[in-house]
Short mmCIF file of C-alpha atoms and ligand atoms in Angstrom, two decimals:
data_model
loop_
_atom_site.label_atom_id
_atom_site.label_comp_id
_atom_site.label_asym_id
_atom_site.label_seq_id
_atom_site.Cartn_x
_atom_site.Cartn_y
_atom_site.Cartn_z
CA UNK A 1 25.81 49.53 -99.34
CA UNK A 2 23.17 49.56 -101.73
CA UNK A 3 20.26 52.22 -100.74
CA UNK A 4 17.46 49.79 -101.54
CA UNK A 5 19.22 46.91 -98.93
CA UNK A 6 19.79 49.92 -96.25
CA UNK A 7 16.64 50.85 -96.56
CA UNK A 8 15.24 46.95 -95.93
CA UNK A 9 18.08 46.77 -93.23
CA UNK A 10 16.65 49.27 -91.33
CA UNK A 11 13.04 48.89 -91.30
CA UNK A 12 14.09 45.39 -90.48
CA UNK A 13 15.87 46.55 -87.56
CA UNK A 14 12.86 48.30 -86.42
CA UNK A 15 10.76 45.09 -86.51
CA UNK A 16 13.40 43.73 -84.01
CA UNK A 17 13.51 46.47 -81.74
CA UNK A 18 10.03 45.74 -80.58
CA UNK A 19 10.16 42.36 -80.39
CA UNK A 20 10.92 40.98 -77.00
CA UNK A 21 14.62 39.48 -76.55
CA UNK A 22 15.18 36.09 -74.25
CA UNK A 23 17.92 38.05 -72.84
CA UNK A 24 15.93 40.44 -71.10
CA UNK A 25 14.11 37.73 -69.13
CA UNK A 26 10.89 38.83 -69.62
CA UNK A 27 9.50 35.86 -71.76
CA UNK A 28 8.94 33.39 -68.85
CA UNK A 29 6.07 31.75 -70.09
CA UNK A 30 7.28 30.24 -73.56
CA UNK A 31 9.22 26.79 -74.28
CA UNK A 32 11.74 28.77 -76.36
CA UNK A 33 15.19 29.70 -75.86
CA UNK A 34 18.13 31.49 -77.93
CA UNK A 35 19.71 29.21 -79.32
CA UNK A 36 23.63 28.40 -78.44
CA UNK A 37 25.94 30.09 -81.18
CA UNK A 38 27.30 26.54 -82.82
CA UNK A 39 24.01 25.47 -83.65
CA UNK A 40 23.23 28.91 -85.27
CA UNK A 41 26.76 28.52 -87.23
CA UNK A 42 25.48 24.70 -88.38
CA UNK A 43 22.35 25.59 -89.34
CA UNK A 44 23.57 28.54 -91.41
CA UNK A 45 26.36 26.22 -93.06
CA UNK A 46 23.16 23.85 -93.86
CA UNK A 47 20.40 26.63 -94.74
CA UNK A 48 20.05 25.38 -98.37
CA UNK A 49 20.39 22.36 -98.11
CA UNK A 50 16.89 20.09 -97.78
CA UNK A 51 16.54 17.35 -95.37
CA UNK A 52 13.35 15.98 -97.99
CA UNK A 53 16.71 14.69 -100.32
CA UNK A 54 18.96 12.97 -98.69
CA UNK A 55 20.41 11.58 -101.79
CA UNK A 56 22.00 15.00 -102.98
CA UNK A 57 22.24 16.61 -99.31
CA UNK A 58 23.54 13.02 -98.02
CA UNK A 59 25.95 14.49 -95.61
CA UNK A 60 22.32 15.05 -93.52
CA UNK A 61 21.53 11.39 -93.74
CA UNK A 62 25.50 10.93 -92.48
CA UNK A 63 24.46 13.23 -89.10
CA UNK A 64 21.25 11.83 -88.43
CA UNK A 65 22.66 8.49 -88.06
CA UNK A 66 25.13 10.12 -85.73
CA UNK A 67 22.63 11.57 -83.59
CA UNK A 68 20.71 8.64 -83.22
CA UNK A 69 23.90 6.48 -82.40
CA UNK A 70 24.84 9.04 -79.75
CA UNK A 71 20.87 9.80 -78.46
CA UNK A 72 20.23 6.09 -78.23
CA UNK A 73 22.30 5.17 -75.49
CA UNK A 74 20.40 8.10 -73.55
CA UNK A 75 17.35 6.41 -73.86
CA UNK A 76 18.81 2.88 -72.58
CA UNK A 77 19.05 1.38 -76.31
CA UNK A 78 21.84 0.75 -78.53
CA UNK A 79 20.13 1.53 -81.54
CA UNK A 80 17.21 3.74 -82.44
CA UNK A 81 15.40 4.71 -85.73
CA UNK A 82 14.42 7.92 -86.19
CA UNK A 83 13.81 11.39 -87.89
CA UNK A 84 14.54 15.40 -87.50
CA UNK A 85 10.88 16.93 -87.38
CA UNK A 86 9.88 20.43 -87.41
CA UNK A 87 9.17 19.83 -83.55
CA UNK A 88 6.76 17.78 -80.96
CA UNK A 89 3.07 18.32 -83.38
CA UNK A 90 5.10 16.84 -86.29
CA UNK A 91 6.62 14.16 -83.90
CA UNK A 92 2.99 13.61 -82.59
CA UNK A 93 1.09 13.94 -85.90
CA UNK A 94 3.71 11.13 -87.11
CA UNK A 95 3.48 8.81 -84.42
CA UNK A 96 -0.37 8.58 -84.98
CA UNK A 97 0.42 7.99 -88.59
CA UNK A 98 2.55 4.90 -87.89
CA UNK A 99 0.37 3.42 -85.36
CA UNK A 100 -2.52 4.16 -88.38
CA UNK A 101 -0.10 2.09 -90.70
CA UNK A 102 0.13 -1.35 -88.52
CA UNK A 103 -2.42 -3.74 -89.67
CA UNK A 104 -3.07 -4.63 -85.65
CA UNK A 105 -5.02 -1.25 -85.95
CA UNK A 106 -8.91 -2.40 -85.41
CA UNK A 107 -10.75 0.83 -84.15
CA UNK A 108 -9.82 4.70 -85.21
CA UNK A 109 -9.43 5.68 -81.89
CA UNK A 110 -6.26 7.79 -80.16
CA UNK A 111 -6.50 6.67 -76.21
CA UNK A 112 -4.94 9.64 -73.94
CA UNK A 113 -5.03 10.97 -70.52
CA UNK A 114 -6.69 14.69 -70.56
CA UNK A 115 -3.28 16.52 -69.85
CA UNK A 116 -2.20 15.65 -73.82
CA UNK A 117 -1.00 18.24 -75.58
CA UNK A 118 -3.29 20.05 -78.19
CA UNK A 119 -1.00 18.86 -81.11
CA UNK A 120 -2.77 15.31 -80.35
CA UNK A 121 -6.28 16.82 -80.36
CA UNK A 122 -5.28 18.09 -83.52
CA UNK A 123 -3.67 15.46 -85.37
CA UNK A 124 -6.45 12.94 -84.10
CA UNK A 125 -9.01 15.37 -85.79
CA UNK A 126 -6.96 15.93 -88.97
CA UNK A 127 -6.29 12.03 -89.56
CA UNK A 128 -9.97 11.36 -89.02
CA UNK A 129 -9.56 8.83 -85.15
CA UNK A 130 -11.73 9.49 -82.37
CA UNK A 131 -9.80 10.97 -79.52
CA UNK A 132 -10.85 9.60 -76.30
CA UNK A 133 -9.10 11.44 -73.32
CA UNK A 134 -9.08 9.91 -69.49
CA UNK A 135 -9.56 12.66 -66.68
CA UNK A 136 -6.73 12.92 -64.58
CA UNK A 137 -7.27 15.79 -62.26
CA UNK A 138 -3.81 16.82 -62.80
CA UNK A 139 -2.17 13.55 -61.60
CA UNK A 140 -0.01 11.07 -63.65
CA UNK A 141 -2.43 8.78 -65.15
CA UNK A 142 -3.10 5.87 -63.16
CA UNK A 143 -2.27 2.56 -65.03
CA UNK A 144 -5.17 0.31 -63.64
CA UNK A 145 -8.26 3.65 -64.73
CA UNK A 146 -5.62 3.44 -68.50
CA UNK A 147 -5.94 -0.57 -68.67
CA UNK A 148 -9.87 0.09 -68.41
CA UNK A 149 -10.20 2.40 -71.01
CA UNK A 150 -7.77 0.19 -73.13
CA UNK A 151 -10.38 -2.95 -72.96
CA UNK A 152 -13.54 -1.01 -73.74
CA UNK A 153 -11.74 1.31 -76.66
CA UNK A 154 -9.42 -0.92 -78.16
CA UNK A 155 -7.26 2.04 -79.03
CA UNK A 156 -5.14 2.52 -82.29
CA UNK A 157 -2.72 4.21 -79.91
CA UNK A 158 -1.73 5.07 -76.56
CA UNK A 159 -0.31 8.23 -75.98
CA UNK A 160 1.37 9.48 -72.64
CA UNK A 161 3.37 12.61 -71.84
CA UNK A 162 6.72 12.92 -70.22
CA UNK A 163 6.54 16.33 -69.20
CA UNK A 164 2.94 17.70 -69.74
CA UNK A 165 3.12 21.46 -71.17
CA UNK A 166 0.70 23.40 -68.22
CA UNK A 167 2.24 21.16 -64.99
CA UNK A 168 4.96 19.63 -66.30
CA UNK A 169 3.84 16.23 -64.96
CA UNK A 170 5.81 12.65 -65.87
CA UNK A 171 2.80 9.75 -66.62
CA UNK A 172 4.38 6.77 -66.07
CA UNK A 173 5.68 5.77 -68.93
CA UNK A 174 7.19 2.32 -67.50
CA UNK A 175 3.76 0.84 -66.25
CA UNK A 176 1.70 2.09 -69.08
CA UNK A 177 4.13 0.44 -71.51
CA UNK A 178 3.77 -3.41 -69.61
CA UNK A 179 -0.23 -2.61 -70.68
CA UNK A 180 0.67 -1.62 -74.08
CA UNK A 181 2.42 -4.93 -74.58
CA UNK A 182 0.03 -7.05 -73.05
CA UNK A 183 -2.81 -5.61 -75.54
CA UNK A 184 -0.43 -4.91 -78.26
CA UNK A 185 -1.06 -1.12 -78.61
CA UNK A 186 1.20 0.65 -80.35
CA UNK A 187 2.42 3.11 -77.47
CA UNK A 188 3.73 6.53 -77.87
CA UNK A 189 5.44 9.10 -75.13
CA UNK A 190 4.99 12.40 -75.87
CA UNK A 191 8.46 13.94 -74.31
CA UNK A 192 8.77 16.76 -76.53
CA UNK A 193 9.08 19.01 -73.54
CA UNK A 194 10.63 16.46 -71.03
CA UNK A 195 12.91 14.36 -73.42
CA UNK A 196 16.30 16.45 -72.68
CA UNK A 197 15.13 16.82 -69.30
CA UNK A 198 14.19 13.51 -67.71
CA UNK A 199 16.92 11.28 -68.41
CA UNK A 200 19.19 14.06 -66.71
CA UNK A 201 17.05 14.40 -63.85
CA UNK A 202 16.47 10.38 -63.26
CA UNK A 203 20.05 10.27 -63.02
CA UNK A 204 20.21 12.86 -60.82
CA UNK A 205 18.15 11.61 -58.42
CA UNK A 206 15.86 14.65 -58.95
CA UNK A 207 13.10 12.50 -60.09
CA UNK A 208 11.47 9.51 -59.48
CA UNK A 209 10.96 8.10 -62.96
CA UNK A 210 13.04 7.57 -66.58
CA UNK A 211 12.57 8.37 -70.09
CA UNK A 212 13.54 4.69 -72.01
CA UNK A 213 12.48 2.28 -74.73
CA UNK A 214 10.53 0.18 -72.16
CA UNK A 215 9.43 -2.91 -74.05
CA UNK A 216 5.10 -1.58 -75.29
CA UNK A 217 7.01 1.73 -76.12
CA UNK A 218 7.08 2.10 -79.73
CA UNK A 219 7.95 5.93 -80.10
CA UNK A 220 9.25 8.71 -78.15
CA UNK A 221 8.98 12.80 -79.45
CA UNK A 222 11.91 15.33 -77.94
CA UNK A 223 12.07 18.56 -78.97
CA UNK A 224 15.68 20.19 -79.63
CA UNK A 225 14.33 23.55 -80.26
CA UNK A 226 12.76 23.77 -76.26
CA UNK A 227 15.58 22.61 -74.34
CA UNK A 228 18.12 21.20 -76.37
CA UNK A 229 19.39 24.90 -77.79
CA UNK A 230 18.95 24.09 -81.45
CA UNK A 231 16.87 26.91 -83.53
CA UNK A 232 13.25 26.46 -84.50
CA UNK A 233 12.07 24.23 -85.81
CA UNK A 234 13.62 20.96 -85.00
CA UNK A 235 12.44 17.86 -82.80
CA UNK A 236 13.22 14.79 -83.14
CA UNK A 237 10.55 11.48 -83.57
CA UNK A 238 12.70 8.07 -82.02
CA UNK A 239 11.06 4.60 -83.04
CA UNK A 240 11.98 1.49 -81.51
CA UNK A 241 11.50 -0.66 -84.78
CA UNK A 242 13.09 0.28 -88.05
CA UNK A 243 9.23 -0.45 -89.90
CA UNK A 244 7.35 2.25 -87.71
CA UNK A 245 9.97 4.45 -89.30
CA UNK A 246 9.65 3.84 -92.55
CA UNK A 247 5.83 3.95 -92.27
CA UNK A 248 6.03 7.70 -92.44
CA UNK A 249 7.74 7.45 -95.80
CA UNK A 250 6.15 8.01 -98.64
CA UNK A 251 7.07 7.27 -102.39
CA UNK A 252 8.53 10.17 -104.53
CA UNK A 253 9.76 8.05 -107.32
CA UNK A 254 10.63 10.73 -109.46
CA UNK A 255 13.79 12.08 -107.09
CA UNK A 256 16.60 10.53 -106.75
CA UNK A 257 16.09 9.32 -103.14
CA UNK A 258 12.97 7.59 -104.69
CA UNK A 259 10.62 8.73 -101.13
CA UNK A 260 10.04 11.39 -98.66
CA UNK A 261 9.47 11.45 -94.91
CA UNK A 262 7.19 13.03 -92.38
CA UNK A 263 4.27 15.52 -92.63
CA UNK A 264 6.80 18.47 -95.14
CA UNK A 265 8.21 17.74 -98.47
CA UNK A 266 11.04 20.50 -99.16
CA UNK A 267 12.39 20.66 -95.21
CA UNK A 268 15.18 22.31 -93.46
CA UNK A 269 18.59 20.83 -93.06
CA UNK A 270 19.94 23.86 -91.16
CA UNK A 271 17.34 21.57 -88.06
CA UNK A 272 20.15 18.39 -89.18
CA UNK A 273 23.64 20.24 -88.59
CA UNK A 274 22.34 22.37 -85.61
CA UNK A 275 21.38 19.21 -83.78
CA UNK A 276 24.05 17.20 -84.79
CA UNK A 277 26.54 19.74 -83.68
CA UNK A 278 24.68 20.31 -79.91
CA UNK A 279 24.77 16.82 -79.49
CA UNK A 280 28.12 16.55 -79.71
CA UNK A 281 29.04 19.87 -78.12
CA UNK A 282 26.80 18.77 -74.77
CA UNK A 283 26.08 15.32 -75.42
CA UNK A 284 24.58 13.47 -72.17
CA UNK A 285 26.65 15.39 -69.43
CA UNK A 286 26.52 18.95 -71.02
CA UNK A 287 22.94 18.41 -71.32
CA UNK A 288 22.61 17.07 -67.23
CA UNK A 289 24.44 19.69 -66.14
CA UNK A 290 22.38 22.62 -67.74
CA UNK A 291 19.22 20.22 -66.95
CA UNK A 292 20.06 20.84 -62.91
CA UNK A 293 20.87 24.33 -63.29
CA UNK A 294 17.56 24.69 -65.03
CA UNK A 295 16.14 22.40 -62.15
CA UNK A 296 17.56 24.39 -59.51
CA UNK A 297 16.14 27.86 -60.68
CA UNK A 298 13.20 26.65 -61.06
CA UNK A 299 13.60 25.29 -57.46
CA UNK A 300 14.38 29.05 -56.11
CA UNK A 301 11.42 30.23 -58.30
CA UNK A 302 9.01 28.42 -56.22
CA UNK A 303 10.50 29.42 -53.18
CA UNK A 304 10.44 32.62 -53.82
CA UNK A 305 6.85 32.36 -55.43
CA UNK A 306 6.09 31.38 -51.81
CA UNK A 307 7.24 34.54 -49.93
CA UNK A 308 5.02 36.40 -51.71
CA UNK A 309 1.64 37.01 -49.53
CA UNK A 310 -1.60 35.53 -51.29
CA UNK A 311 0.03 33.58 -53.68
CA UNK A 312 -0.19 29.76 -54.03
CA UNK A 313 2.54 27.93 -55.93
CA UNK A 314 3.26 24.19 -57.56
CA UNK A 315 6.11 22.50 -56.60
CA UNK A 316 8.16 22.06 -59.76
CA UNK A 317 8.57 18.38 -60.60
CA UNK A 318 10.10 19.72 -64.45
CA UNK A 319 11.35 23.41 -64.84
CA UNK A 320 7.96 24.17 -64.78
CA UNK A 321 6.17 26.39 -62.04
CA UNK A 322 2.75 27.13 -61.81
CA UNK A 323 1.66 29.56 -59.63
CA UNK A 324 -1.80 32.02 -59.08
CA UNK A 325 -3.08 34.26 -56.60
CA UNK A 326 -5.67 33.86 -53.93
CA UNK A 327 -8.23 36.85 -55.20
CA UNK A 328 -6.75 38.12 -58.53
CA UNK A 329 -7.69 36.11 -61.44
CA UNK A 330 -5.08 34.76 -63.45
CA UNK A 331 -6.12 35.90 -66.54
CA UNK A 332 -6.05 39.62 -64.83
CA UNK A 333 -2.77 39.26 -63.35
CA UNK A 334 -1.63 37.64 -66.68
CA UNK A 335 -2.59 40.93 -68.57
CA UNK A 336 -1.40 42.77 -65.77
CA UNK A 337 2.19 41.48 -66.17
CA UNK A 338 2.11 41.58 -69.87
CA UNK A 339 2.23 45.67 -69.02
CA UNK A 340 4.88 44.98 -67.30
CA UNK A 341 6.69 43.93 -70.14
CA UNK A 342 6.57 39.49 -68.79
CA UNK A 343 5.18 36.96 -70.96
CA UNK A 344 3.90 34.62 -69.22
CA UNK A 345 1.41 32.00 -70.45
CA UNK A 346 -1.15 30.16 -68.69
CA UNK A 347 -2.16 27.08 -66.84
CA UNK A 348 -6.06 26.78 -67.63
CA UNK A 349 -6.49 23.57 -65.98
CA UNK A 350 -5.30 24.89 -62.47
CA UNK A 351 -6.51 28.74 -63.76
CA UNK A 352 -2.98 29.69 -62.79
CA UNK A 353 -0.11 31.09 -64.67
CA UNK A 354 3.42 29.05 -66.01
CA UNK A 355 6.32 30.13 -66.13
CA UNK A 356 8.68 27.42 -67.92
CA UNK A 357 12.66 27.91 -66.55
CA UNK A 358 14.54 27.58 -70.02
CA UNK A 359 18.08 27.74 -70.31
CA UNK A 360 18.85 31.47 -70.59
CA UNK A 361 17.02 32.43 -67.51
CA UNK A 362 19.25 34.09 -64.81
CA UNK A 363 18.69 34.30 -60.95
CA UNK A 364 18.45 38.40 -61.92
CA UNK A 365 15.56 37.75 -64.06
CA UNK A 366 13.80 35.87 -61.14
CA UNK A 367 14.48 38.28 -58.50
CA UNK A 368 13.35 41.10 -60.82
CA UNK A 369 10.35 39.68 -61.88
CA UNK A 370 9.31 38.87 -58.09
CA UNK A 371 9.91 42.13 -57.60
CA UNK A 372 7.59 43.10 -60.03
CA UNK A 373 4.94 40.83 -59.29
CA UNK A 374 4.90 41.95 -55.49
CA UNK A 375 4.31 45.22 -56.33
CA UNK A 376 1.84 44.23 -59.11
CA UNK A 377 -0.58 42.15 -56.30
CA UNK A 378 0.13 44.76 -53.11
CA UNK A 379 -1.40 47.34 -55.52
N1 0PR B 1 4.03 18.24 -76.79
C1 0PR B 1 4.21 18.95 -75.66
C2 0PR B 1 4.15 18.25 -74.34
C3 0PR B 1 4.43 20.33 -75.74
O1 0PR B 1 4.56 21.06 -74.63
C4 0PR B 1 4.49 20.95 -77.00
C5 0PR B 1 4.75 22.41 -77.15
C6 0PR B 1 4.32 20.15 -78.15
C7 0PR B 1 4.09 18.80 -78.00
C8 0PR B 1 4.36 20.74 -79.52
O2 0PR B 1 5.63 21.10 -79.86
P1 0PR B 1 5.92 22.13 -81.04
O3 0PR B 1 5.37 23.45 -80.59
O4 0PR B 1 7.39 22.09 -81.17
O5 0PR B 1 5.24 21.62 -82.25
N2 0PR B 1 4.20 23.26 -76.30
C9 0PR B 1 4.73 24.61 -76.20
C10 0PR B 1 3.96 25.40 -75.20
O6 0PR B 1 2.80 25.14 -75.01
C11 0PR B 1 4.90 25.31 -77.50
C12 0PR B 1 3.78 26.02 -78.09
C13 0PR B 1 3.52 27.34 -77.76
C14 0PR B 1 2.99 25.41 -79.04
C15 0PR B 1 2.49 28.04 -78.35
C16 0PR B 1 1.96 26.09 -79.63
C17 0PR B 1 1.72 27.41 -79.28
O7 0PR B 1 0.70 28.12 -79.88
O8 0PR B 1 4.57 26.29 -74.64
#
């Protein structure tokens, strides 16, 4: 091999040695996963190719209509519009952008309860709308304290969260939608984290409420690179009506496609192929199945959580659980672990630590990191 490319090889290979491998369970704290080896092959097929030109990549355009065929009926619809992001603040950034487009728009304000994720804070400030968030005290939002807020602000949007990121709590998405309608507020579900989840779960029974196009839902974000074993980046934006979708197009007369879509110009089609081929690899039961698994460690988590003296746990509605101790501050016990090797990350609303069950996690890594984390708090 050339020296120069050993060299590079080599220092490279240093650079991965220290960083921290999903494998090892030790990252408990992050949405991420490694990604399943046929999505790694797809989007390696695909890695030229851009997703911003359909027209000469058009085999992309041919996969994404698969996908949405096959992710519709998951969602309770028969057909969906919809584009491959670079993940949930893309999907969220363009959801604003379309509800910014309708003319029914009459005050610049983005109408939330306080568990949104920051991409929302964000994207309200970028795009210039006032973001007005309802306190929740950790709950689901209650529809009647939402309809309030909706007469006195008028909102531009409504945006709820299937699956929030610190507690992992479903706002329900059914009853805010009948108030969407009834003011005719473009509505938007933030399931970047719960979309491959919730649907799984409903049907399960492990649940109480469903992801779908309820009629005042306009758009729904799911993220393929948190649970649906994709690589980074790719999420997914679903719109019920064809002209929200094309509302985040913008003219590029001067390709050959004649426009462009979402926030990136030149964009990953590796994202395209990687989803289209986990979709049809798990499709809806693949996808339940590793969505109990997932459910059920997170289950023994908490259970386990509990044994431990001093500590007070969350029950896990999502993968999620959220746990802190009675006397050692979180953020202490956070750095604490991070000595220990575990990433965890934190909960600030609760002041407690998350750890988010993705689908590489093992019962080993559990029972080793309880291990660890009872003889971090008897010290
Ligand atoms: N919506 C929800 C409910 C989320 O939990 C996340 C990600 C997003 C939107 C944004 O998705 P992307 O990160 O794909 O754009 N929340 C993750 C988390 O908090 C990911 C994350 C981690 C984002 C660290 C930012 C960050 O600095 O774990």
């Amino acid at each position: 091999m050339d020296k120069k490319v050993s060299k590079i090889i080599s220092k490279l290979l240093k650079f991965y040695e220290r960083t921290p491998k999903h494998f090892e369970g030790k990252i408990l704290g992050s949405m991420t996963t490694y990604p399943h080896a046929l999505a790694i092959y797809a989007y390696n097929l695909f890695i030229c190719t851009n997703y911003g030109d359909p027209f000469i990549f058009s085999a992309l355009k041919k996969m994404e209509e698969e996908i949405l065929l096959e992710i519709s009926k998951w969602y309770g619809e028969t057909k969906l519009y919809g584009y491959i992001t670079s993940g949930g603040t893309e999907s969220n950034f363009l959801s604003i952008i379309s509800a910014m487009m309708r003319n029914s728009c009459k005050n610049r304000v983005v109408l939330a309860p306080d568990t949104v994720h920051v991409s929302i804070i964000k994207a309200s400030r970028i795009l210039g709308l006032k973001l007005v968030t309802i306190p929740t005290n950790n709950s689901p939002i209650d529809p009647c304290v939402l309809e309030n807020y909706v007469r006195k602000y008028e909102p531009c949007i409504i945006i709820v969260t299937a699956g929030t990121t610190e507690l992992g709590i479903i706002d329900p998405v059914e009853e805010v939608a009948k108030i969407s309608k009834e003011y005719n507020v473009y509505m938007h579900v933030d399931a970047a984290y719960g979309g491959l989840l919730i649907p799984f779960l409903y049907k399960a029974g492990r649940i109480k409420q469903d992801l779908r196009f309820y009629k005042g839902v306009s758009s729904i974000s799911i993220d393929f690179h948190k649970n649906g074993l994709t690589p980074i980046p790719s999420g997914m934006i679903l719109y019920k009506n064809k002209n929200d979708l094309e509302n985040i197009c913008f003219d590029a007369s001067y390709t050959l496609y004649g426009k462009y879509c979402g926030l990136l110009g030149t964009r990953p089609g590796g994202p395209v192929a990687s989803v289209w081929a986990m979709v049809k690899y798990y499709g809806f039961d693949g996808y339940y199945e590793q969505a109990i698994n997932m459910h059920d460690l997170a289950r023994y988590t908490y259970e386990k959580l509990q044994g431990i003296k001093d500590i007070c746990v969350y029950e896990p509605i999502l993968p999620i659980v959220v746990f802190k101790h009675r006397r050692i501050p979180y953020i202490e016990l956070l750095y604490k672990l991070v000595r220990k090797g575990y990433y965890l990350y934190k909960s600030p609303s609760v002041k407690g630590l998350r750890i988010v069950v993705m689908p590489h996690l093992r019962k080993e890594h559990i029972d080793e990191f309880i291990r660890v984390l009872e003889e971090l708090v008897k010290e």
